[in-house]
Coordinates of C-alpha atoms and ligand atoms in Angstrom, one line a residue:
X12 CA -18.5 -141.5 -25.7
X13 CA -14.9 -141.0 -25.3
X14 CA -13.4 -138.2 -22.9
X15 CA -10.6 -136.1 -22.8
X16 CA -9.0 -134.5 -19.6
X17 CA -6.5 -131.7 -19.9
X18 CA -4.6 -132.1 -16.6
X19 CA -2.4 -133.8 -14.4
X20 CA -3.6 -133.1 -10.5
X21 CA -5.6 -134.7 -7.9
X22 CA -8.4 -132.7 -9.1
X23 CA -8.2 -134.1 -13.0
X24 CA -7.8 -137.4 -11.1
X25 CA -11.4 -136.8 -9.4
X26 CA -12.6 -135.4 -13.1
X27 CA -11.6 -139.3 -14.3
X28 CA -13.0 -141.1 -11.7
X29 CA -16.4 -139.3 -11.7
X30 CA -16.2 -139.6 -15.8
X31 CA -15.7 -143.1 -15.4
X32 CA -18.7 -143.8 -13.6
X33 CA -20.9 -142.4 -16.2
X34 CA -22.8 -145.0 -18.1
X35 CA -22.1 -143.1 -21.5
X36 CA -18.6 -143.1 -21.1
X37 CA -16.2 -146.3 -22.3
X38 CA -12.6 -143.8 -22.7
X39 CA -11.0 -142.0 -21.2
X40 CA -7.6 -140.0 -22.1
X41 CA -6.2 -137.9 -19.5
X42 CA -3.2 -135.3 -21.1
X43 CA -0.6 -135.5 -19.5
X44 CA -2.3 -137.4 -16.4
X45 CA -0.3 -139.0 -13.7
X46 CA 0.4 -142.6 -12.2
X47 CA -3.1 -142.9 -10.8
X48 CA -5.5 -141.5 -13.3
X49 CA -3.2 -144.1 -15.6
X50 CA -5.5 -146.9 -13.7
X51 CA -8.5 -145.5 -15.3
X52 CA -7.6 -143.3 -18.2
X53 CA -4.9 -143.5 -21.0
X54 CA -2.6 -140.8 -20.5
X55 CA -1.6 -138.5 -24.1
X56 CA 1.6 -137.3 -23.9
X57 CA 0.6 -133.9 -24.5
X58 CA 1.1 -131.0 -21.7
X59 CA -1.7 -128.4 -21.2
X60 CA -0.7 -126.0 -22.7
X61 CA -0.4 -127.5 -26.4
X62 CA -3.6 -126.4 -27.7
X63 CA -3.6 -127.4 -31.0
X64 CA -2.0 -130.5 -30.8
X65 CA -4.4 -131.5 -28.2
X66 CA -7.3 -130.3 -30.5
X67 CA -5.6 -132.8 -33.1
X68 CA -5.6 -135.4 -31.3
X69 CA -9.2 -135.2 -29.8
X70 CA -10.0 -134.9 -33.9
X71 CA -8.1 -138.0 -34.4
X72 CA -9.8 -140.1 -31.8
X73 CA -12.9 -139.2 -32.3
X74 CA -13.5 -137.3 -28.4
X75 CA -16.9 -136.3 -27.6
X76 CA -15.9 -134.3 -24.8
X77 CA -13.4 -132.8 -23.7
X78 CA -12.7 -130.9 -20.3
X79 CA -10.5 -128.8 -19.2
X80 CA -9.2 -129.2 -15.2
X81 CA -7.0 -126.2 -15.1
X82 CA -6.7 -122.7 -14.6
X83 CA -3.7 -121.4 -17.1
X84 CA -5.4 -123.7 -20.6
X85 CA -8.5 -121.6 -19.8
X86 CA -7.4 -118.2 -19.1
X87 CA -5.0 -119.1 -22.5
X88 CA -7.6 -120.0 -24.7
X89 CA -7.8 -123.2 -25.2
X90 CA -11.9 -123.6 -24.9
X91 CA -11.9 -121.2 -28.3
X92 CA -9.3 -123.1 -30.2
X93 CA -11.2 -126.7 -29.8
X94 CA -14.6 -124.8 -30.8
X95 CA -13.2 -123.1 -33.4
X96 CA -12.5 -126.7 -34.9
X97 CA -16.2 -127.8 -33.7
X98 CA -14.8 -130.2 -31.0
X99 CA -17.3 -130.1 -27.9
X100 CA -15.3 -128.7 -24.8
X101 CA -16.4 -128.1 -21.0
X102 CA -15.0 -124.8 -19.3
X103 CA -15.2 -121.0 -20.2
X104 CA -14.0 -119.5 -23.6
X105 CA -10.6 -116.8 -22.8
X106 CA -13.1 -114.0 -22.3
X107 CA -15.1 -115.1 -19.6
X108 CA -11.6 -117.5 -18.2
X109 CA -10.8 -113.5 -17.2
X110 CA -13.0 -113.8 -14.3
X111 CA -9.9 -116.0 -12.8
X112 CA -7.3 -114.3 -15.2
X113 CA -7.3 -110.8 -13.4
X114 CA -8.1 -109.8 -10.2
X115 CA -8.3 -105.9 -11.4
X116 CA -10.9 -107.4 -14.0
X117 CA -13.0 -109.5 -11.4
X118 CA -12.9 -106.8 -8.8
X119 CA -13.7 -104.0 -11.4
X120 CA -17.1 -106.0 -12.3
X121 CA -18.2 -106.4 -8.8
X122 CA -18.1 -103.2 -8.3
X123 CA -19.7 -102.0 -11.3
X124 CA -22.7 -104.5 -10.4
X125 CA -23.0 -103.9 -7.0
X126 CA -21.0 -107.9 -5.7
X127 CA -20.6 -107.7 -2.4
X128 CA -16.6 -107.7 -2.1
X129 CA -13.4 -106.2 0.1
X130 CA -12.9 -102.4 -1.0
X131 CA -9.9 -101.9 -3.3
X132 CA -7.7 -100.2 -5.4
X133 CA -5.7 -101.2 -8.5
X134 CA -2.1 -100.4 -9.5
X135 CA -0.1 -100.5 -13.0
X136 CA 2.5 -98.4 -11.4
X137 CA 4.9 -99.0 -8.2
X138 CA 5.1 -95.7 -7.1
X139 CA 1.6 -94.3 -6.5
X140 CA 0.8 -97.8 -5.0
X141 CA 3.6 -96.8 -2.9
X142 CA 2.0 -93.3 -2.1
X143 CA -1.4 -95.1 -1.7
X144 CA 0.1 -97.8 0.8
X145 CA 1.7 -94.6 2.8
X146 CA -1.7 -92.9 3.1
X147 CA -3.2 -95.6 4.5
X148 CA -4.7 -95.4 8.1
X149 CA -5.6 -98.8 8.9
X150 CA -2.7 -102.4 8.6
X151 CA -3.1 -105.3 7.8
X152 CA -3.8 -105.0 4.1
X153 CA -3.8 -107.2 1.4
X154 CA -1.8 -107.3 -2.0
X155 CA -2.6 -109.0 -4.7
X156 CA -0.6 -109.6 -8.1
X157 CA -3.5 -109.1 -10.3
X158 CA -2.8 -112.2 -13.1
X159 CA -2.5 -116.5 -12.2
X160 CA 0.1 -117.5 -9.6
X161 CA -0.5 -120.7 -8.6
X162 CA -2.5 -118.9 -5.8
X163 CA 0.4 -117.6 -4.2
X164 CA 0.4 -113.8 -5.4
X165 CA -1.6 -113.0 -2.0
X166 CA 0.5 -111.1 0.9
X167 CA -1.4 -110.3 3.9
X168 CA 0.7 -107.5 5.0
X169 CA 0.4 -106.3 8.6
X170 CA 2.3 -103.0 8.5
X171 CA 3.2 -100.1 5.7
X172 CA 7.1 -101.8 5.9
X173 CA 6.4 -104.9 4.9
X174 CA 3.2 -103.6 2.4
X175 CA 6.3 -101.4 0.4
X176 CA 8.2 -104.4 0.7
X177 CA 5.2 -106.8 -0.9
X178 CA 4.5 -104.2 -3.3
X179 CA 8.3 -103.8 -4.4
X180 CA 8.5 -108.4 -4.2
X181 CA 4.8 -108.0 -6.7
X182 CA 5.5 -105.2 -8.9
X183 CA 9.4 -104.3 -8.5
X184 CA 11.1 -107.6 -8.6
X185 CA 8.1 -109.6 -10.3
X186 CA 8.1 -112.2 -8.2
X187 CA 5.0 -113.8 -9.3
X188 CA 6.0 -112.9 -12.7
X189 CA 4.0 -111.0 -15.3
X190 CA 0.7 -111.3 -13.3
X191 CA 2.3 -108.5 -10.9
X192 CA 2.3 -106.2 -13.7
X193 CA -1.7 -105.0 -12.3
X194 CA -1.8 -105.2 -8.3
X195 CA -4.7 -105.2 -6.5
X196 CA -4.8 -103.4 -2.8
X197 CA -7.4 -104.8 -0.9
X198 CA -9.4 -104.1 2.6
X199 CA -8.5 -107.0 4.7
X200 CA -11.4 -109.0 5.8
X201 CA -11.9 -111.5 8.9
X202 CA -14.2 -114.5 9.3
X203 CA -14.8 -117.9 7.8
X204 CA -13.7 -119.3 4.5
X205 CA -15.9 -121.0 2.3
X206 CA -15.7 -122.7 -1.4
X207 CA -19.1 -123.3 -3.5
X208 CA -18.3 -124.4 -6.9
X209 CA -21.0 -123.7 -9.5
X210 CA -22.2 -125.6 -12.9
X211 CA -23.0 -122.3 -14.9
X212 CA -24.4 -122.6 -18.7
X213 CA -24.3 -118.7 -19.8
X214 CA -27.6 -118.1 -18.1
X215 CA -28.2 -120.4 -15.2
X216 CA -26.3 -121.5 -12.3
X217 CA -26.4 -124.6 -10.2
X218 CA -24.1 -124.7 -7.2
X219 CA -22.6 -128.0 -5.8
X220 CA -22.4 -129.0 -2.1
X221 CA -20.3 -126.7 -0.4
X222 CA -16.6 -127.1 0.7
X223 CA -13.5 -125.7 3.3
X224 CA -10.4 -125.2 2.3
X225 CA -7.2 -125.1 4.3
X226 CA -4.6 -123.1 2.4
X227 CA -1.9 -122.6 4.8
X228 CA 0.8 -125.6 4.7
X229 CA 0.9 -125.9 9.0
X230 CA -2.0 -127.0 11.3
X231 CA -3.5 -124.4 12.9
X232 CA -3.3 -122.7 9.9
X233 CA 0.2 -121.8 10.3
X234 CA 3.5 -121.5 7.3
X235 CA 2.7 -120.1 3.9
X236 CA 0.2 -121.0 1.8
X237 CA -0.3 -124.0 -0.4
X238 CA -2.3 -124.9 -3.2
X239 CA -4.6 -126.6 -0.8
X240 CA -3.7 -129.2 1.8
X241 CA -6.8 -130.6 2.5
X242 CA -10.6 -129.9 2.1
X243 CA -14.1 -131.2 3.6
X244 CA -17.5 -131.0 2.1
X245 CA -20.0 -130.1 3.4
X246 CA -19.0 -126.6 5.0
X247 CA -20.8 -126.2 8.4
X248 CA -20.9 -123.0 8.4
X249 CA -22.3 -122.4 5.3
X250 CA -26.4 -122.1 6.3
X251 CA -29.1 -122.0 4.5
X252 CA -29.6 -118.8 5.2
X253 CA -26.4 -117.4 4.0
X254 CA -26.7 -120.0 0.8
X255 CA -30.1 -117.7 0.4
X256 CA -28.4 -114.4 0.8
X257 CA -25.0 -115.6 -1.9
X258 CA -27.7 -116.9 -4.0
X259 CA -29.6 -113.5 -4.4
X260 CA -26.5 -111.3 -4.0
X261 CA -23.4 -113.2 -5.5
X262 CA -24.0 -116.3 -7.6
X263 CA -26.7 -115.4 -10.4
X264 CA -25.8 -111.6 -10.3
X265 CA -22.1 -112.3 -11.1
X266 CA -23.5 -115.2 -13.8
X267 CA -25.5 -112.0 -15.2
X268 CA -22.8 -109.6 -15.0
X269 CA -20.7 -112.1 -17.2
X270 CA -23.5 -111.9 -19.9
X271 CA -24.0 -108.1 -19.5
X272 CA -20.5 -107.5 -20.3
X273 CA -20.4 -110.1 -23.4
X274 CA -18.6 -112.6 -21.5
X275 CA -21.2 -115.7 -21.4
X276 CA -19.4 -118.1 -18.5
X277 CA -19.6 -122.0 -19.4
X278 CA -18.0 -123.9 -17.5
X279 CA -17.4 -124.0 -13.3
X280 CA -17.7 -121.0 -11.5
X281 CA -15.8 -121.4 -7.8
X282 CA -16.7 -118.2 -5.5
X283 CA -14.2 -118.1 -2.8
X284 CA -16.1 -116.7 -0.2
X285 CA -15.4 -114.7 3.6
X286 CA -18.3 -114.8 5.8
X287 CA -17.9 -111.7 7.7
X288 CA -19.6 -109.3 10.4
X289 CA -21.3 -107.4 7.4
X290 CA -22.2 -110.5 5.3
X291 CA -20.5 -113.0 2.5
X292 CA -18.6 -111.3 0.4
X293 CA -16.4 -112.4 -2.6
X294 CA -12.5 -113.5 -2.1
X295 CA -11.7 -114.4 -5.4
X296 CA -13.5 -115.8 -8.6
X297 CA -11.8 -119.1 -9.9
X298 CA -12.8 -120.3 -13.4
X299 CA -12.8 -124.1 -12.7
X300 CA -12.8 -126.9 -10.1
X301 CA -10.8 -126.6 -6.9
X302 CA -8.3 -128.8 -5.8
X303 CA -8.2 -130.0 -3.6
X304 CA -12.3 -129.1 -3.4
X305 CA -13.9 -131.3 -6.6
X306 CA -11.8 -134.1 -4.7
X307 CA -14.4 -133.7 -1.6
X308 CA -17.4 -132.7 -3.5
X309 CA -17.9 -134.9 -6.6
X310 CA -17.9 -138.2 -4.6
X311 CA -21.4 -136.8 -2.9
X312 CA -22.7 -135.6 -6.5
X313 CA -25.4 -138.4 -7.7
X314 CA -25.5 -136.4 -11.2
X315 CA -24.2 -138.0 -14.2
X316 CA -21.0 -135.6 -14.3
X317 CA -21.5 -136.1 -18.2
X318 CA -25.0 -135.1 -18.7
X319 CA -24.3 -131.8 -16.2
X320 CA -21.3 -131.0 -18.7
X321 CA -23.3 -131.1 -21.4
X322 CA -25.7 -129.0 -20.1
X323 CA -23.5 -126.7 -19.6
X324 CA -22.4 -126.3 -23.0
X325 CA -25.7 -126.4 -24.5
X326 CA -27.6 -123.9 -22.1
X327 CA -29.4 -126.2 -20.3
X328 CA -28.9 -126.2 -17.4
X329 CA -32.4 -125.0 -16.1
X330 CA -33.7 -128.7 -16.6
X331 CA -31.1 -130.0 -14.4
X332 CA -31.3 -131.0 -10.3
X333 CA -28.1 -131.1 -9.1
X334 CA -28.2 -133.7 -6.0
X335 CA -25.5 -134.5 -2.9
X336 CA -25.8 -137.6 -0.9
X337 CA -26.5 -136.6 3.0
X338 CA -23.2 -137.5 4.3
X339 CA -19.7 -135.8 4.2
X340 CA -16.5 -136.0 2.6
X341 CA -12.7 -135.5 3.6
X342 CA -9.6 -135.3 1.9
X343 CA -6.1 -135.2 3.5
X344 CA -3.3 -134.1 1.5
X345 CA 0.0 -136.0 1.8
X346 CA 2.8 -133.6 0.6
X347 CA 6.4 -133.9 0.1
X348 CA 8.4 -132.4 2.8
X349 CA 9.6 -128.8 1.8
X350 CA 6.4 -127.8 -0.2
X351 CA 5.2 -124.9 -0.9
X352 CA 8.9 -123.9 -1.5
X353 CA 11.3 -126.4 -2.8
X354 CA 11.5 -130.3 -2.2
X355 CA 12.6 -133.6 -3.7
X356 CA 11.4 -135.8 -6.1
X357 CA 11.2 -139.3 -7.2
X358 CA 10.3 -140.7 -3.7
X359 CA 9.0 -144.5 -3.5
X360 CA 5.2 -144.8 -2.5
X361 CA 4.3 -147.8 -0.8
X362 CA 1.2 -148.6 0.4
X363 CA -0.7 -147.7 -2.5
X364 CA -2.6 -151.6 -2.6
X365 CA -3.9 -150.9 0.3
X366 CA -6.7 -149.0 -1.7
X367 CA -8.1 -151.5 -3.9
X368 CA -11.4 -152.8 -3.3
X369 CA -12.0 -150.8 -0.2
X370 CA -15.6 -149.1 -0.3
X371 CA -16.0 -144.9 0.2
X372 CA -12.2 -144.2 0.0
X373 CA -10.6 -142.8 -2.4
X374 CA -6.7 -142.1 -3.1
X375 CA -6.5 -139.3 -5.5
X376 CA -3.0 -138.8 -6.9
X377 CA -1.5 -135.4 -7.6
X378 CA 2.1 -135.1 -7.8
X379 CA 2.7 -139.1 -9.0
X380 CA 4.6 -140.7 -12.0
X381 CA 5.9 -144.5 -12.8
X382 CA 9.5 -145.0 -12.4
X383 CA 9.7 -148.5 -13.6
X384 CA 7.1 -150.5 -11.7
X385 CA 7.2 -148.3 -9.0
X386 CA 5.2 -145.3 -8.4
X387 CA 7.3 -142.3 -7.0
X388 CA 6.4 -138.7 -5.8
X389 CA 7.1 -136.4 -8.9
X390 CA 5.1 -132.8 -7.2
X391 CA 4.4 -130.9 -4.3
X392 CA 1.1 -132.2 -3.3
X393 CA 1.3 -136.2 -3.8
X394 CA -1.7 -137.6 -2.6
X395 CA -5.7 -136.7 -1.9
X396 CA -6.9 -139.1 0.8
X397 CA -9.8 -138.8 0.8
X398 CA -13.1 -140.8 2.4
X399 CA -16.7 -140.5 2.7
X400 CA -18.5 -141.1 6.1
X401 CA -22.1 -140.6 7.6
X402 CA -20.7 -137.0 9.1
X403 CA -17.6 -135.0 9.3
X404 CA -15.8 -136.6 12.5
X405 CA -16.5 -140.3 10.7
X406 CA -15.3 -138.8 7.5
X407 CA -12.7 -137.4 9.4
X408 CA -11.4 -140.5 11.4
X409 CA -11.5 -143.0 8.0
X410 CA -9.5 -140.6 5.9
X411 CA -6.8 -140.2 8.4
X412 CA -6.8 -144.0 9.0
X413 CA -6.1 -144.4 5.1
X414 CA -3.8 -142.0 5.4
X415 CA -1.2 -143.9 7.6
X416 CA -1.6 -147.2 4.8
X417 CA 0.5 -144.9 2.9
X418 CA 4.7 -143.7 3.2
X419 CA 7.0 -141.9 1.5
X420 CA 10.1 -140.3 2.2
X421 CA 9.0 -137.1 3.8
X422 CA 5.3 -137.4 3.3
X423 CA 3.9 -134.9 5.4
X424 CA 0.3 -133.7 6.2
X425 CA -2.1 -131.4 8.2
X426 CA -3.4 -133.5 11.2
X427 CA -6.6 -130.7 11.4
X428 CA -8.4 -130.9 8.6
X429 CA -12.1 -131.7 9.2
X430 CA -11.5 -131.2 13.0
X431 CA -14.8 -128.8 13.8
X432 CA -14.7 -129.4 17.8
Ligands
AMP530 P1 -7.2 -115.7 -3.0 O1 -6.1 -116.4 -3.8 O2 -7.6 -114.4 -3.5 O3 -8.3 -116.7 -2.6 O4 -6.4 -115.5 -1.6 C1 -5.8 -116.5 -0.9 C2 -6.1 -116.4 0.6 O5 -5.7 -115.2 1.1 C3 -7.6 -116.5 0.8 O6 -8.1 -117.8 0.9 C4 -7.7 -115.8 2.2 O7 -7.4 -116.7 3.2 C5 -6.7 -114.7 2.0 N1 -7.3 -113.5 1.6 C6 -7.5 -113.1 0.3 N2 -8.1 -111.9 0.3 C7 -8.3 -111.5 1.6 C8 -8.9 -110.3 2.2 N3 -9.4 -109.3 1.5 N4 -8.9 -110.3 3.6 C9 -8.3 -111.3 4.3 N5 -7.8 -112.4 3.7 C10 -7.8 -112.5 2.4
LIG531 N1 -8.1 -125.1 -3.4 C1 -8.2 -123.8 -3.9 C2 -8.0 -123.7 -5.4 O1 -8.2 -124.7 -6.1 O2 -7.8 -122.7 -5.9

């Protein structure tokens, strides 16, 4: 079978390497791709968002699959263009992409089905959020821009002056674009963070091993947030108990809610959860893999990612065990100095040989293109180190480790990721 992966991140790396160690796979195209999925995948020179020309070519080639890595090809459509031409396609169609799409959608449907969720208001107009924000009793309190922003469009505002001034940044000036044309006003909740990401086929679900993110670009969890700088699966604090309780309350009742409203979800459902005081509740809904989380979680997954795919689109799923090898996984991002605001590109990486041949480590690149022979930084986040040990700390301790094979010229990192003690 030949493959097709819309994408150019760490994650869409991951995508490729677990699609290249499925027996029924012999090509792989990766559109646009980067410097390291071009080891194992022939990058298209097609960007994400050329939906037709991408269905063209997966016509041309002959591309039994194709999958979809990212958030703003999903939430545009791109699922219902390629089955509108019969091409065979893994993620959600641009009706049930909405679940990612709009917060004021997402949070709207767990209410109506009774998701356990922060309380919240939505806003299409500045001024009564303004008189909403006034009224309000209890700081901090959470804004969200209601549409895709590269998961920035989240202020965590800790008093009514700087909740006008979020509001005013959202909605006024449109910082974060057209998604702050809906904000959402949330209840701000405490606790621990955790990421399940879900195989869902319409009707069933099957979650993967769990994961932690850390978001904020500082150890400590300090500085603004990021895209991800660094993830480790499995999430200790994610019991069976409370796997029981999201299982009952969050993961097949949101699955059903999807299909009550007409909205069938194929594809990857990622809950971002808070465990609080009162119980898991719902952060936000994505409609695909994390990155940096499919990084940490699909190097435990002993599933043929193909087969599980396929399931998905063909309503499956029911006959399918997912299964995780008993150990852990780490990733350390490497970034370019500067991100999440602005930085250089077109850095030299060295060290990148260091990773052939070696056993349970991966590199995973993000933000990477060829300049001549030489691979140079070209994004934000450059590189996913990321290794497998028999437990966190020895997860931990061999992806730092590989870390330090590589430089650049202002790599920088989070030196806590993984660090539980
Ligand atoms: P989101 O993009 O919705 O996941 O939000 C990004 C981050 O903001 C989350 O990972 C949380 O750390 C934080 N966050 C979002 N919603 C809330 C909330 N209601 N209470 C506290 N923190 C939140
Ligand atoms: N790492 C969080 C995300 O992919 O949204």
């Amino acid at each position: 079978m030949k493959v097709l992966i819309v994408g150019s991140g760490g994650r869409e790396h991951a995508l490729a390497w677990a699609c290249a160690r499925s027996p029924r796979v012999d090509k792989i195209y990766c559109a646009p791709g980067n410097a390291g999925i071009s080891k194992i995948a022939e990058l298209v020179p097609l960007k994400a968002d050329q939906f037709e020309e991408l269905a063209d070519f997966a016509m041309e080639k002959g591309v039994g699959l194709t999958v979809v890595g990212m958030d703003d090809p999903l939430v545009g459509g791109i699922v219902d263009v390629f089955e509108k031409r019969g091409l065979r396609v893994f993620g959600p169609r641009r009706n049930a992409a909405i679940l990612e799409g709009s917060k004021a959608f997402s949070k709207e449907l767990m209410k109506k089905y009774g998701i356990p969720t922060a309380s919240y208001e939505t806003f299409t107009d500045l001024g009564e959020a303004r008189s909403y924000l006034t009224s309000l009793e209890k700081f901090p309190v959470v804004l969200k821009a209601s549409g895709l922003a590269l998961g920035k469009g989240v202020l965590i505002c800790e008093d009514l002056q700087s909740a006008l001034d979020g509001a005013q940044a959202i909605m006024g000036e449109k910082k974060f674009g057209q998604a702050g044309d809906e904000m959402v006003v949330e209840e701000f909740l405490t606790g621990r963070e955790v990421s399940v990401l879900s195989f869902v086929d319409g009707t069933h679900i099957r979650e993967m091993s769990s994961a932690q993110d850390y978001k904020r670009a500082g150890d400590g969890d300090t500085g603004l947030n990021t895209g991800g700088m660094g993830n480790v699966s499995p999430n200790p604090w994610y019991t069976e108990d409370i796997q029981r309780f999201c299982r009952e309350k969050i993961f097949q009742p949101t699955v059903d809610a999807m299909k009550a409203e007409g909205r069938e979800f194929k594809g990857v459902i990622f809950f971002g959860l808070m465990l609080t005081e009162d119980g898991p509740k719902v952060l936000e809904y994505n409609c695909r893999f994390g990155d940096p989380e499919a990084q940490v979680v699909l190097p435990r997954m002993e599933n043929d990612i193909v087969d599980v795919m396929e399931a998905c689109i063909d309503g499956t799923l029911d006959q399918i065990e997912l299964r995780f090898t008993d150990n852990a996984c780490v990733c350390v991002v490497l970034a370019s100095g500067g991100y999440p605001s602005s930085y250089e590109k077109g850095k030299v990486i060295s060290g990148l040989e260091s990773f052939e041949g070696m056993k349970n480590c991966y590199c995973f690149h993000a933000g990477t293109a060829m300049q001549g022979d030489a691979v140079v930084t070209s994004g934000g986040r450059v590189l996913g180190i990321t290794a497998l040990g028999a437990d966190t700390e020895d997860a931990r301790r061999k992806a730092y480790g590989a870390a330090g094979n590589i430089e650049f010229d202002g790599k920088y990192y989070r030196h806590d990721i993984a660090e539980f003690h």
